Amino acid sequence: MNPVATGALIGAALAIAALLFGFWGFLLVAVFMVVGALIGALASGRTNANAIFGAFTGRRSS
């Protein structure tokens, strides 16, 4: 799937969540999407958990 189609699909999912569940439901869906993307990136080896932890603790820049 190309980046444009992926972005459109994510936007559609967030729009539906906003319409059905209101702002807090939209925010919860967005947070779960980000968490799912991070877990997927960690599982596929595209990112390093130590680098993410270092960026959040201020030891490294992202």
mmCIF file with all atom_site columns, N, CA and C in Angstrom:
data_model
loop_
_atom_site.group_PDB
_atom_site.id
_atom_site.type_symbol
_atom_site.label_atom_id
_atom_site.label_alt_id
_atom_site.label_comp_id
_atom_site.label_asym_id
_atom_site.label_entity_id
_atom_site.label_seq_id
_atom_site.pdbx_PDB_ins_code
_atom_site.Cartn_x
_atom_site.Cartn_y
_atom_site.Cartn_z
_atom_site.occupancy
_atom_site.B_iso_or_equiv
_atom_site.pdbx_formal_charge
_atom_site.auth_seq_id
_atom_site.auth_comp_id
_atom_site.auth_asym_id
_atom_site.auth_atom_id
_atom_site.pdbx_PDB_model_num
ATOM 1   N N  . MET A 1 1  ? 0.850   -1.170 0.000  1.00 0.00 ? 1  MET A N  1
ATOM 2   C CA . MET A 1 1  ? 0.000   0.000  0.000  1.00 0.00 ? 1  MET A CA 1
ATOM 3   C C  . MET A 1 1  ? 0.901   1.240  0.000  1.00 0.00 ? 1  MET A C  1
ATOM 4   N N  . ASN A 1 2  ? 0.617   2.180  -0.873 1.00 0.00 ? 2  ASN A N  1
ATOM 5   C CA . ASN A 1 2  ? 1.455   3.375  -0.959 1.00 0.00 ? 2  ASN A CA 1
ATOM 6   C C  . ASN A 1 2  ? 1.102   4.374  0.152  1.00 0.00 ? 2  ASN A C  1
ATOM 7   N N  . PRO A 1 3  ? 1.980   5.334  0.427  1.00 0.00 ? 3  PRO A N  1
ATOM 8   C CA . PRO A 1 3  ? 1.751   6.267  1.547  1.00 0.00 ? 3  PRO A CA 1
ATOM 9   C C  . PRO A 1 3  ? 0.487   7.111  1.415  1.00 0.00 ? 3  PRO A C  1
ATOM 10  N N  . VAL A 1 4  ? 0.086   7.449  0.206  1.00 0.00 ? 4  VAL A N  1
ATOM 11  C CA . VAL A 1 4  ? -1.125  8.257  0.022  1.00 0.00 ? 4  VAL A CA 1
ATOM 12  C C  . VAL A 1 4  ? -2.356  7.455  0.424  1.00 0.00 ? 4  VAL A C  1
ATOM 13  N N  . ALA A 1 5  ? -2.429  6.210  -0.004 1.00 0.00 ? 5  ALA A N  1
ATOM 14  C CA . ALA A 1 5  ? -3.567  5.359  0.351  1.00 0.00 ? 5  ALA A CA 1
ATOM 15  C C  . ALA A 1 5  ? -3.585  5.071  1.850  1.00 0.00 ? 5  ALA A C  1
ATOM 16  N N  . THR A 1 6  ? -2.416  4.867  2.425  1.00 0.00 ? 6  THR A N  1
ATOM 17  C CA . THR A 1 6  ? -2.336  4.619  3.871  1.00 0.00 ? 6  THR A CA 1
ATOM 18  C C  . THR A 1 6  ? -2.818  5.841  4.645  1.00 0.00 ? 6  THR A C  1
ATOM 19  N N  . GLY A 1 7  ? -2.373  7.019  4.242  1.00 0.00 ? 7  GLY A N  1
ATOM 20  C CA . GLY A 1 7  ? -2.809  8.250  4.895  1.00 0.00 ? 7  GLY A CA 1
ATOM 21  C C  . GLY A 1 7  ? -4.303  8.477  4.752  1.00 0.00 ? 7  GLY A C  1
ATOM 22  N N  . ALA A 1 8  ? -4.844  8.179  3.589  1.00 0.00 ? 8  ALA A N  1
ATOM 23  C CA . ALA A 1 8  ? -6.284  8.332  3.379  1.00 0.00 ? 8  ALA A CA 1
ATOM 24  C C  . ALA A 1 8  ? -7.077  7.363  4.249  1.00 0.00 ? 8  ALA A C  1
ATOM 25  N N  . LEU A 1 9  ? -6.582  6.148  4.394  1.00 0.00 ? 9  LEU A N  1
ATOM 26  C CA . LEU A 1 9  ? -7.255  5.148  5.226  1.00 0.00 ? 9  LEU A CA 1
ATOM 27  C C  . LEU A 1 9  ? -7.211  5.546  6.702  1.00 0.00 ? 9  LEU A C  1
ATOM 28  N N  . ILE A 1 10 ? -6.082  6.034  7.154  1.00 0.00 ? 10 ILE A N  1
ATOM 29  C CA . ILE A 1 10 ? -5.963  6.486  8.541  1.00 0.00 ? 10 ILE A CA 1
ATOM 30  C C  . ILE A 1 10 ? -6.870  7.687  8.786  1.00 0.00 ? 10 ILE A C  1
ATOM 31  N N  . GLY A 1 11 ? -6.900  8.617  7.841  1.00 0.00 ? 11 GLY A N  1
ATOM 32  C CA . GLY A 1 11 ? -7.776  9.780  7.965  1.00 0.00 ? 11 GLY A CA 1
ATOM 33  C C  . GLY A 1 11 ? -9.243  9.397  8.001  1.00 0.00 ? 11 GLY A C  1
ATOM 34  N N  . ALA A 1 12 ? -9.626  8.433  7.188  1.00 0.00 ? 12 ALA A N  1
ATOM 35  C CA . ALA A 1 12 ? -11.016 7.979  7.182  1.00 0.00 ? 12 ALA A CA 1
ATOM 36  C C  . ALA A 1 12 ? -11.377 7.310  8.506  1.00 0.00 ? 12 ALA A C  1
ATOM 37  N N  . ALA A 1 13 ? -10.472 6.498  9.045  1.00 0.00 ? 13 ALA A N  1
ATOM 38  C CA . ALA A 1 13 ? -10.735 5.835  10.323 1.00 0.00 ? 13 ALA A CA 1
ATOM 39  C C  . ALA A 1 13 ? -10.884 6.871  11.439 1.00 0.00 ? 13 ALA A C  1
ATOM 40  N N  . LEU A 1 14 ? -10.028 7.891  11.451 1.00 0.00 ? 14 LEU A N  1
ATOM 41  C CA . LEU A 1 14 ? -10.132 8.925  12.472 1.00 0.00 ? 14 LEU A CA 1
ATOM 42  C C  . LEU A 1 14 ? -11.394 9.773  12.301 1.00 0.00 ? 14 LEU A C  1
ATOM 43  N N  . ALA A 1 15 ? -11.782 10.030 11.074 1.00 0.00 ? 15 ALA A N  1
ATOM 44  C CA . ALA A 1 15 ? -13.014 10.797 10.835 1.00 0.00 ? 15 ALA A CA 1
ATOM 45  C C  . ALA A 1 15 ? -14.234 10.027 11.314 1.00 0.00 ? 15 ALA A C  1
ATOM 46  N N  . ILE A 1 16 ? -14.278 8.739  11.038 1.00 0.00 ? 16 ILE A N  1
ATOM 47  C CA . ILE A 1 16 ? -15.400 7.913  11.502 1.00 0.00 ? 16 ILE A CA 1
ATOM 48  C C  . ILE A 1 16 ? -15.432 7.859  13.024 1.00 0.00 ? 16 ILE A C  1
ATOM 49  N N  . ALA A 1 17 ? -14.249 7.730  13.643 1.00 0.00 ? 17 ALA A N  1
ATOM 50  C CA . ALA A 1 17 ? -14.192 7.712  15.108 1.00 0.00 ? 17 ALA A CA 1
ATOM 51  C C  . ALA A 1 17 ? -14.687 9.029  15.681 1.00 0.00 ? 17 ALA A C  1
ATOM 52  N N  . ALA A 1 18 ? -14.320 10.146 15.056 1.00 0.00 ? 18 ALA A N  1
ATOM 53  C CA . ALA A 1 18 ? -14.766 11.455 15.536 1.00 0.00 ? 18 ALA A CA 1
ATOM 54  C C  . ALA A 1 18 ? -16.278 11.600 15.409 1.00 0.00 ? 18 ALA A C  1
ATOM 55  N N  . LEU A 1 19 ? -16.834 11.116 14.322 1.00 0.00 ? 19 LEU A N  1
ATOM 56  C CA . LEU A 1 19 ? -18.283 11.230 14.121 1.00 0.00 ? 19 LEU A CA 1
ATOM 57  C C  . LEU A 1 19 ? -19.062 10.319 15.059 1.00 0.00 ? 19 LEU A C  1
ATOM 58  N N  . LEU A 1 20 ? -18.559 9.117  15.277 1.00 0.00 ? 20 LEU A N  1
ATOM 59  C CA . LEU A 1 20 ? -19.293 8.155  16.091 1.00 0.00 ? 20 LEU A CA 1
ATOM 60  C C  . LEU A 1 20 ? -19.111 8.352  17.588 1.00 0.00 ? 20 LEU A C  1
ATOM 61  N N  . PHE A 1 21 ? -17.889 8.691  18.013 1.00 0.00 ? 21 PHE A N  1
ATOM 62  C CA . PHE A 1 21 ? -17.575 8.676  19.438 1.00 0.00 ? 21 PHE A CA 1
ATOM 63  C C  . PHE A 1 21 ? -17.260 10.041 20.027 1.00 0.00 ? 21 PHE A C  1
ATOM 64  N N  . GLY A 1 22 ? -17.236 11.083 19.236 1.00 0.00 ? 22 GLY A N  1
ATOM 65  C CA . GLY A 1 22 ? -16.926 12.403 19.757 1.00 0.00 ? 22 GLY A CA 1
ATOM 66  C C  . GLY A 1 22 ? -15.428 12.600 19.902 1.00 0.00 ? 22 GLY A C  1
ATOM 67  N N  . PHE A 1 23 ? -15.064 13.695 20.554 1.00 0.00 ? 23 PHE A N  1
ATOM 68  C CA . PHE A 1 23 ? -13.657 14.069 20.642 1.00 0.00 ? 23 PHE A CA 1
ATOM 69  C C  . PHE A 1 23 ? -12.838 13.046 21.410 1.00 0.00 ? 23 PHE A C  1
ATOM 70  N N  . TRP A 1 24 ? -13.313 12.603 22.576 1.00 0.00 ? 24 TRP A N  1
ATOM 71  C CA . TRP A 1 24 ? -12.524 11.691 23.399 1.00 0.00 ? 24 TRP A CA 1
ATOM 72  C C  . TRP A 1 24 ? -12.373 10.326 22.742 1.00 0.00 ? 24 TRP A C  1
ATOM 73  N N  . GLY A 1 25 ? -13.401 9.880  22.039 1.00 0.00 ? 25 GLY A N  1
ATOM 74  C CA . GLY A 1 25 ? -13.283 8.639  21.285 1.00 0.00 ? 25 GLY A CA 1
ATOM 75  C C  . GLY A 1 25 ? -12.288 8.768  20.147 1.00 0.00 ? 25 GLY A C  1
ATOM 76  N N  . PHE A 1 26 ? -12.310 9.906  19.483 1.00 0.00 ? 26 PHE A N  1
ATOM 77  C CA . PHE A 1 26 ? -11.347 10.198 18.421 1.00 0.00 ? 26 PHE A CA 1
ATOM 78  C C  . PHE A 1 26 ? -9.932  10.174 18.971 1.00 0.00 ? 26 PHE A C  1
ATOM 79  N N  . LEU A 1 27 ? -9.733  10.829 20.115 1.00 0.00 ? 27 LEU A N  1
ATOM 80  C CA . LEU A 1 27 ? -8.411  10.879 20.722 1.00 0.00 ? 27 LEU A CA 1
ATOM 81  C C  . LEU A 1 27 ? -7.931  9.491  21.138 1.00 0.00 ? 27 LEU A C  1
ATOM 82  N N  . LEU A 1 28 ? -8.827  8.687  21.686 1.00 0.00 ? 28 LEU A N  1
ATOM 83  C CA . LEU A 1 28 ? -8.472  7.329  22.093 1.00 0.00 ? 28 LEU A CA 1
ATOM 84  C C  . LEU A 1 28 ? -8.096  6.475  20.888 1.00 0.00 ? 28 LEU A C  1
ATOM 85  N N  . VAL A 1 29 ? -8.836  6.579  19.806 1.00 0.00 ? 29 VAL A N  1
ATOM 86  C CA . VAL A 1 29 ? -8.509  5.836  18.587 1.00 0.00 ? 29 VAL A CA 1
ATOM 87  C C  . VAL A 1 29 ? -7.155  6.278  18.038 1.00 0.00 ? 29 VAL A C  1
ATOM 88  N N  . ALA A 1 30 ? -6.885  7.583  18.049 1.00 0.00 ? 30 ALA A N  1
ATOM 89  C CA . ALA A 1 30 ? -5.602  8.091  17.556 1.00 0.00 ? 30 ALA A CA 1
ATOM 90  C C  . ALA A 1 30 ? -4.441  7.571  18.407 1.00 0.00 ? 30 ALA A C  1
ATOM 91  N N  . VAL A 1 31 ? -4.614  7.541  19.721 1.00 0.00 ? 31 VAL A N  1
ATOM 92  C CA . VAL A 1 31 ? -3.561  7.032  20.608 1.00 0.00 ? 31 VAL A CA 1
ATOM 93  C C  . VAL A 1 31 ? -3.318  5.555  20.339 1.00 0.00 ? 31 VAL A C  1
ATOM 94  N N  . PHE A 1 32 ? -4.383  4.786  20.191 1.00 0.00 ? 32 PHE A N  1
ATOM 95  C CA . PHE A 1 32 ? -4.220  3.360  19.921 1.00 0.00 ? 32 PHE A CA 1
ATOM 96  C C  . PHE A 1 32 ? -3.582  3.119  18.553 1.00 0.00 ? 32 PHE A C  1
ATOM 97  N N  . MET A 1 33 ? -3.847  3.977  17.586 1.00 0.00 ? 33 MET A N  1
ATOM 98  C CA . MET A 1 33 ? -3.203  3.844  16.277 1.00 0.00 ? 33 MET A CA 1
ATOM 99  C C  . MET A 1 33 ? -1.699  4.077  16.390 1.00 0.00 ? 33 MET A C  1
ATOM 100 N N  . VAL A 1 34 ? -1.307  5.080  17.160 1.00 0.00 ? 34 VAL A N  1
ATOM 101 C CA . VAL A 1 34 ? 0.118   5.363  17.349 1.00 0.00 ? 34 VAL A CA 1
ATOM 102 C C  . VAL A 1 34 ? 0.800   4.217  18.090 1.00 0.00 ? 34 VAL A C  1
ATOM 103 N N  . VAL A 1 35 ? 0.159   3.704  19.132 1.00 0.00 ? 35 VAL A N  1
ATOM 104 C CA . VAL A 1 35 ? 0.732   2.584  19.884 1.00 0.00 ? 35 VAL A CA 1
ATOM 105 C C  . VAL A 1 35 ? 0.859   1.357  18.987 1.00 0.00 ? 35 VAL A C  1
ATOM 106 N N  . GLY A 1 36 ? -0.148  1.093  18.188 1.00 0.00 ? 36 GLY A N  1
ATOM 107 C CA . GLY A 1 36 ? -0.088  -0.029 17.262 1.00 0.00 ? 36 GLY A CA 1
ATOM 108 C C  . GLY A 1 36 ? 1.010   0.123  16.222 1.00 0.00 ? 36 GLY A C  1
ATOM 109 N N  . ALA A 1 37 ? 1.201   1.337  15.736 1.00 0.00 ? 37 ALA A N  1
ATOM 110 C CA . ALA A 1 37 ? 2.270   1.579  14.765 1.00 0.00 ? 37 ALA A CA 1
ATOM 111 C C  . ALA A 1 37 ? 3.640   1.382  15.394 1.00 0.00 ? 37 ALA A C  1
ATOM 112 N N  . LEU A 1 38 ? 3.811   1.828  16.641 1.00 0.00 ? 38 LEU A N  1
ATOM 113 C CA . LEU A 1 38 ? 5.084   1.621  17.332 1.00 0.00 ? 38 LEU A CA 1
ATOM 114 C C  . LEU A 1 38 ? 5.354   0.145  17.580 1.00 0.00 ? 38 LEU A C  1
ATOM 115 N N  . ILE A 1 39 ? 4.336   -0.592 17.991 1.00 0.00 ? 39 ILE A N  1
ATOM 116 C CA . ILE A 1 39 ? 4.513   -2.031 18.209 1.00 0.00 ? 39 ILE A CA 1
ATOM 117 C C  . ILE A 1 39 ? 4.853   -2.728 16.903 1.00 0.00 ? 39 ILE A C  1
ATOM 118 N N  . GLY A 1 40 ? 4.189   -2.345 15.824 1.00 0.00 ? 40 GLY A N  1
ATOM 119 C CA . GLY A 1 40 ? 4.490   -2.922 14.521 1.00 0.00 ? 40 GLY A CA 1
ATOM 120 C C  . GLY A 1 40 ? 5.897   -2.610 14.056 1.00 0.00 ? 40 GLY A C  1
ATOM 121 N N  . ALA A 1 41 ? 6.345   -1.384 14.288 1.00 0.00 ? 41 ALA A N  1
ATOM 122 C CA . ALA A 1 41 ? 7.708   -1.002 13.894 1.00 0.00 ? 41 ALA A CA 1
ATOM 123 C C  . ALA A 1 41 ? 8.747   -1.738 14.724 1.00 0.00 ? 41 ALA A C  1
ATOM 124 N N  . LEU A 1 42 ? 8.471   -1.918 16.001 1.00 0.00 ? 42 LEU A N  1
ATOM 125 C CA . LEU A 1 42 ? 9.395   -2.672 16.854 1.00 0.00 ? 42 LEU A CA 1
ATOM 126 C C  . LEU A 1 42 ? 9.444   -4.142 16.446 1.00 0.00 ? 42 LEU A C  1
ATOM 127 N N  . ALA A 1 43 ? 8.296   -4.725 16.139 1.00 0.00 ? 43 ALA A N  1
ATOM 128 C CA . ALA A 1 43 ? 8.235   -6.137 15.765 1.00 0.00 ? 43 ALA A CA 1
ATOM 129 C C  . ALA A 1 43 ? 8.919   -6.401 14.425 1.00 0.00 ? 43 ALA A C  1
ATOM 130 N N  . SER A 1 44 ? 8.830   -5.457 13.506 1.00 0.00 ? 44 SER A N  1
ATOM 131 C CA . SER A 1 44 ? 9.433   -5.655 12.190 1.00 0.00 ? 44 SER A CA 1
ATOM 132 C C  . SER A 1 44 ? 10.909  -5.277 12.165 1.00 0.00 ? 44 SER A C  1
ATOM 133 N N  . GLY A 1 45 ? 11.393  -4.669 13.235 1.00 0.00 ? 45 GLY A N  1
ATOM 134 C CA . GLY A 1 45 ? 12.800  -4.289 13.298 1.00 0.00 ? 45 GLY A CA 1
ATOM 135 C C  . GLY A 1 45 ? 13.106  -2.962 12.635 1.00 0.00 ? 45 GLY A C  1
ATOM 136 N N  . ARG A 1 46 ? 12.100  -2.173 12.324 1.00 0.00 ? 46 ARG A N  1
ATOM 137 C CA . ARG A 1 46 ? 12.320  -0.881 11.668 1.00 0.00 ? 46 ARG A CA 1
ATOM 138 C C  . ARG A 1 46 ? 12.785  0.190  12.640 1.00 0.00 ? 46 ARG A C  1
ATOM 139 N N  . THR A 1 47 ? 12.593  -0.025 13.936 1.00 0.00 ? 47 THR A N  1
ATOM 140 C CA . THR A 1 47 ? 13.042  0.944  14.931 1.00 0.00 ? 47 THR A CA 1
ATOM 141 C C  . THR A 1 47 ? 13.608  0.204  16.134 1.00 0.00 ? 47 THR A C  1
ATOM 142 N N  . ASN A 1 48 ? 14.319  0.925  16.952 1.00 0.00 ? 48 ASN A N  1
ATOM 143 C CA . ASN A 1 48 ? 14.994  0.349  18.096 1.00 0.00 ? 48 ASN A CA 1
ATOM 144 C C  . ASN A 1 48 ? 14.350  0.889  19.368 1.00 0.00 ? 48 ASN A C  1
ATOM 145 N N  . ALA A 1 49 ? 13.990  0.005  20.285 1.00 0.00 ? 49 ALA A N  1
ATOM 146 C CA . ALA A 1 49 ? 13.344  0.429  21.530 1.00 0.00 ? 49 ALA A CA 1
ATOM 147 C C  . ALA A 1 49 ? 14.265  1.311  22.358 1.00 0.00 ? 49 ALA A C  1
ATOM 148 N N  . ASN A 1 50 ? 15.558  1.036  22.357 1.00 0.00 ? 50 ASN A N  1
ATOM 149 C CA . ASN A 1 50 ? 16.494  1.859  23.121 1.00 0.00 ? 50 ASN A CA 1
ATOM 150 C C  . ASN A 1 50 ? 16.556  3.283  22.578 1.00 0.00 ? 50 ASN A C  1
ATOM 151 N N  . ALA A 1 51 ? 16.460  3.443  21.273 1.00 0.00 ? 51 ALA A N  1
ATOM 152 C CA . ALA A 1 51 ? 16.479  4.778  20.678 1.00 0.00 ? 51 ALA A CA 1
ATOM 153 C C  . ALA A 1 51 ? 15.224  5.563  21.068 1.00 0.00 ? 51 ALA A C  1
ATOM 154 N N  . ILE A 1 52 ? 14.079  4.905  21.095 1.00 0.00 ? 52 ILE A N  1
ATOM 155 C CA . ILE A 1 52 ? 12.837  5.577  21.492 1.00 0.00 ? 52 ILE A CA 1
ATOM 156 C C  . ILE A 1 52 ? 12.909  5.983  22.958 1.00 0.00 ? 52 ILE A C  1
ATOM 157 N N  . PHE A 1 53 ? 13.363  5.064  23.815 1.00 0.00 ? 53 PHE A N  1
ATOM 158 C CA . PHE A 1 53 ? 13.481  5.366  25.242 1.00 0.00 ? 53 PHE A CA 1
ATOM 159 C C  . PHE A 1 53 ? 14.476  6.499  25.478 1.00 0.00 ? 53 PHE A C  1
ATOM 160 N N  . GLY A 1 54 ? 15.586  6.492  24.758 1.00 0.00 ? 54 GLY A N  1
ATOM 161 C CA . GLY A 1 54 ? 16.578  7.552  24.894 1.00 0.00 ? 54 GLY A CA 1
ATOM 162 C C  . GLY A 1 54 ? 16.045  8.904  24.465 1.00 0.00 ? 54 GLY A C  1
ATOM 163 N N  . ALA A 1 55 ? 15.210  8.936  23.440 1.00 0.00 ? 55 ALA A N  1
ATOM 164 C CA . ALA A 1 55 ? 14.626  10.196 22.986 1.00 0.00 ? 55 ALA A CA 1
ATOM 165 C C  . ALA A 1 55 ? 13.647  10.757 24.015 1.00 0.00 ? 55 ALA A C  1
ATOM 166 N N  . PHE A 1 56 ? 12.878  9.886  24.670 1.00 0.00 ? 56 PHE A N  1
ATOM 167 C CA . PHE A 1 56 ? 11.923  10.353 25.664 1.00 0.00 ? 56 PHE A CA 1
ATOM 168 C C  . PHE A 1 56 ? 12.593  10.786 26.960 1.00 0.00 ? 56 PHE A C  1
ATOM 169 N N  . THR A 1 57 ? 13.731  10.185 27.288 1.00 0.00 ? 57 THR A N  1
ATOM 170 C CA . THR A 1 57 ? 14.415  10.568 28.522 1.00 0.00 ? 57 THR A CA 1
ATOM 171 C C  . THR A 1 57 ? 15.388  11.710 28.310 1.00 0.00 ? 57 THR A C  1
ATOM 172 N N  . GLY A 1 58 ? 15.591  12.167 27.086 1.00 0.00 ? 58 GLY A N  1
ATOM 173 C CA . GLY A 1 58 ? 16.433  13.314 26.811 1.00 0.00 ? 58 GLY A CA 1
ATOM 174 C C  . GLY A 1 58 ? 17.895  12.970 26.584 1.00 0.00 ? 58 GLY A C  1
ATOM 175 N N  . ARG A 1 59 ? 18.209  11.698 26.479 1.00 0.00 ? 59 ARG A N  1
ATOM 176 C CA . ARG A 1 59 ? 19.594  11.302 26.255 1.00 0.00 ? 59 ARG A CA 1
ATOM 177 C C  . ARG A 1 59 ? 19.996  11.447 24.794 1.00 0.00 ? 59 ARG A C  1
ATOM 178 N N  . ARG A 1 60 ? 19.025  11.310 23.909 1.00 0.00 ? 60 ARG A N  1
ATOM 179 C CA . ARG A 1 60 ? 19.289  11.429 22.473 1.00 0.00 ? 60 ARG A CA 1
ATOM 180 C C  . ARG A 1 60 ? 18.185  12.259 21.834 1.00 0.00 ? 60 ARG A C  1
ATOM 181 N N  . SER A 1 61 ? 18.505  12.795 20.688 1.00 0.00 ? 61 SER A N  1
ATOM 182 C CA . SER A 1 61 ? 17.463  13.471 19.924 1.00 0.00 ? 61 SER A CA 1
ATOM 183 C C  . SER A 1 61 ? 16.877  12.480 18.940 1.00 0.00 ? 61 SER A C  1
ATOM 184 N N  . SER A 1 62 ? 15.672  12.734 18.508 1.00 0.00 ? 62 SER A N  1
ATOM 185 C CA . SER A 1 62 ? 15.015  11.796 17.600 1.00 0.00 ? 62 SER A CA 1
ATOM 186 C C  . SER A 1 62 ? 15.453  11.970 16.184 1.00 0.00 ? 62 SER A C  1
#
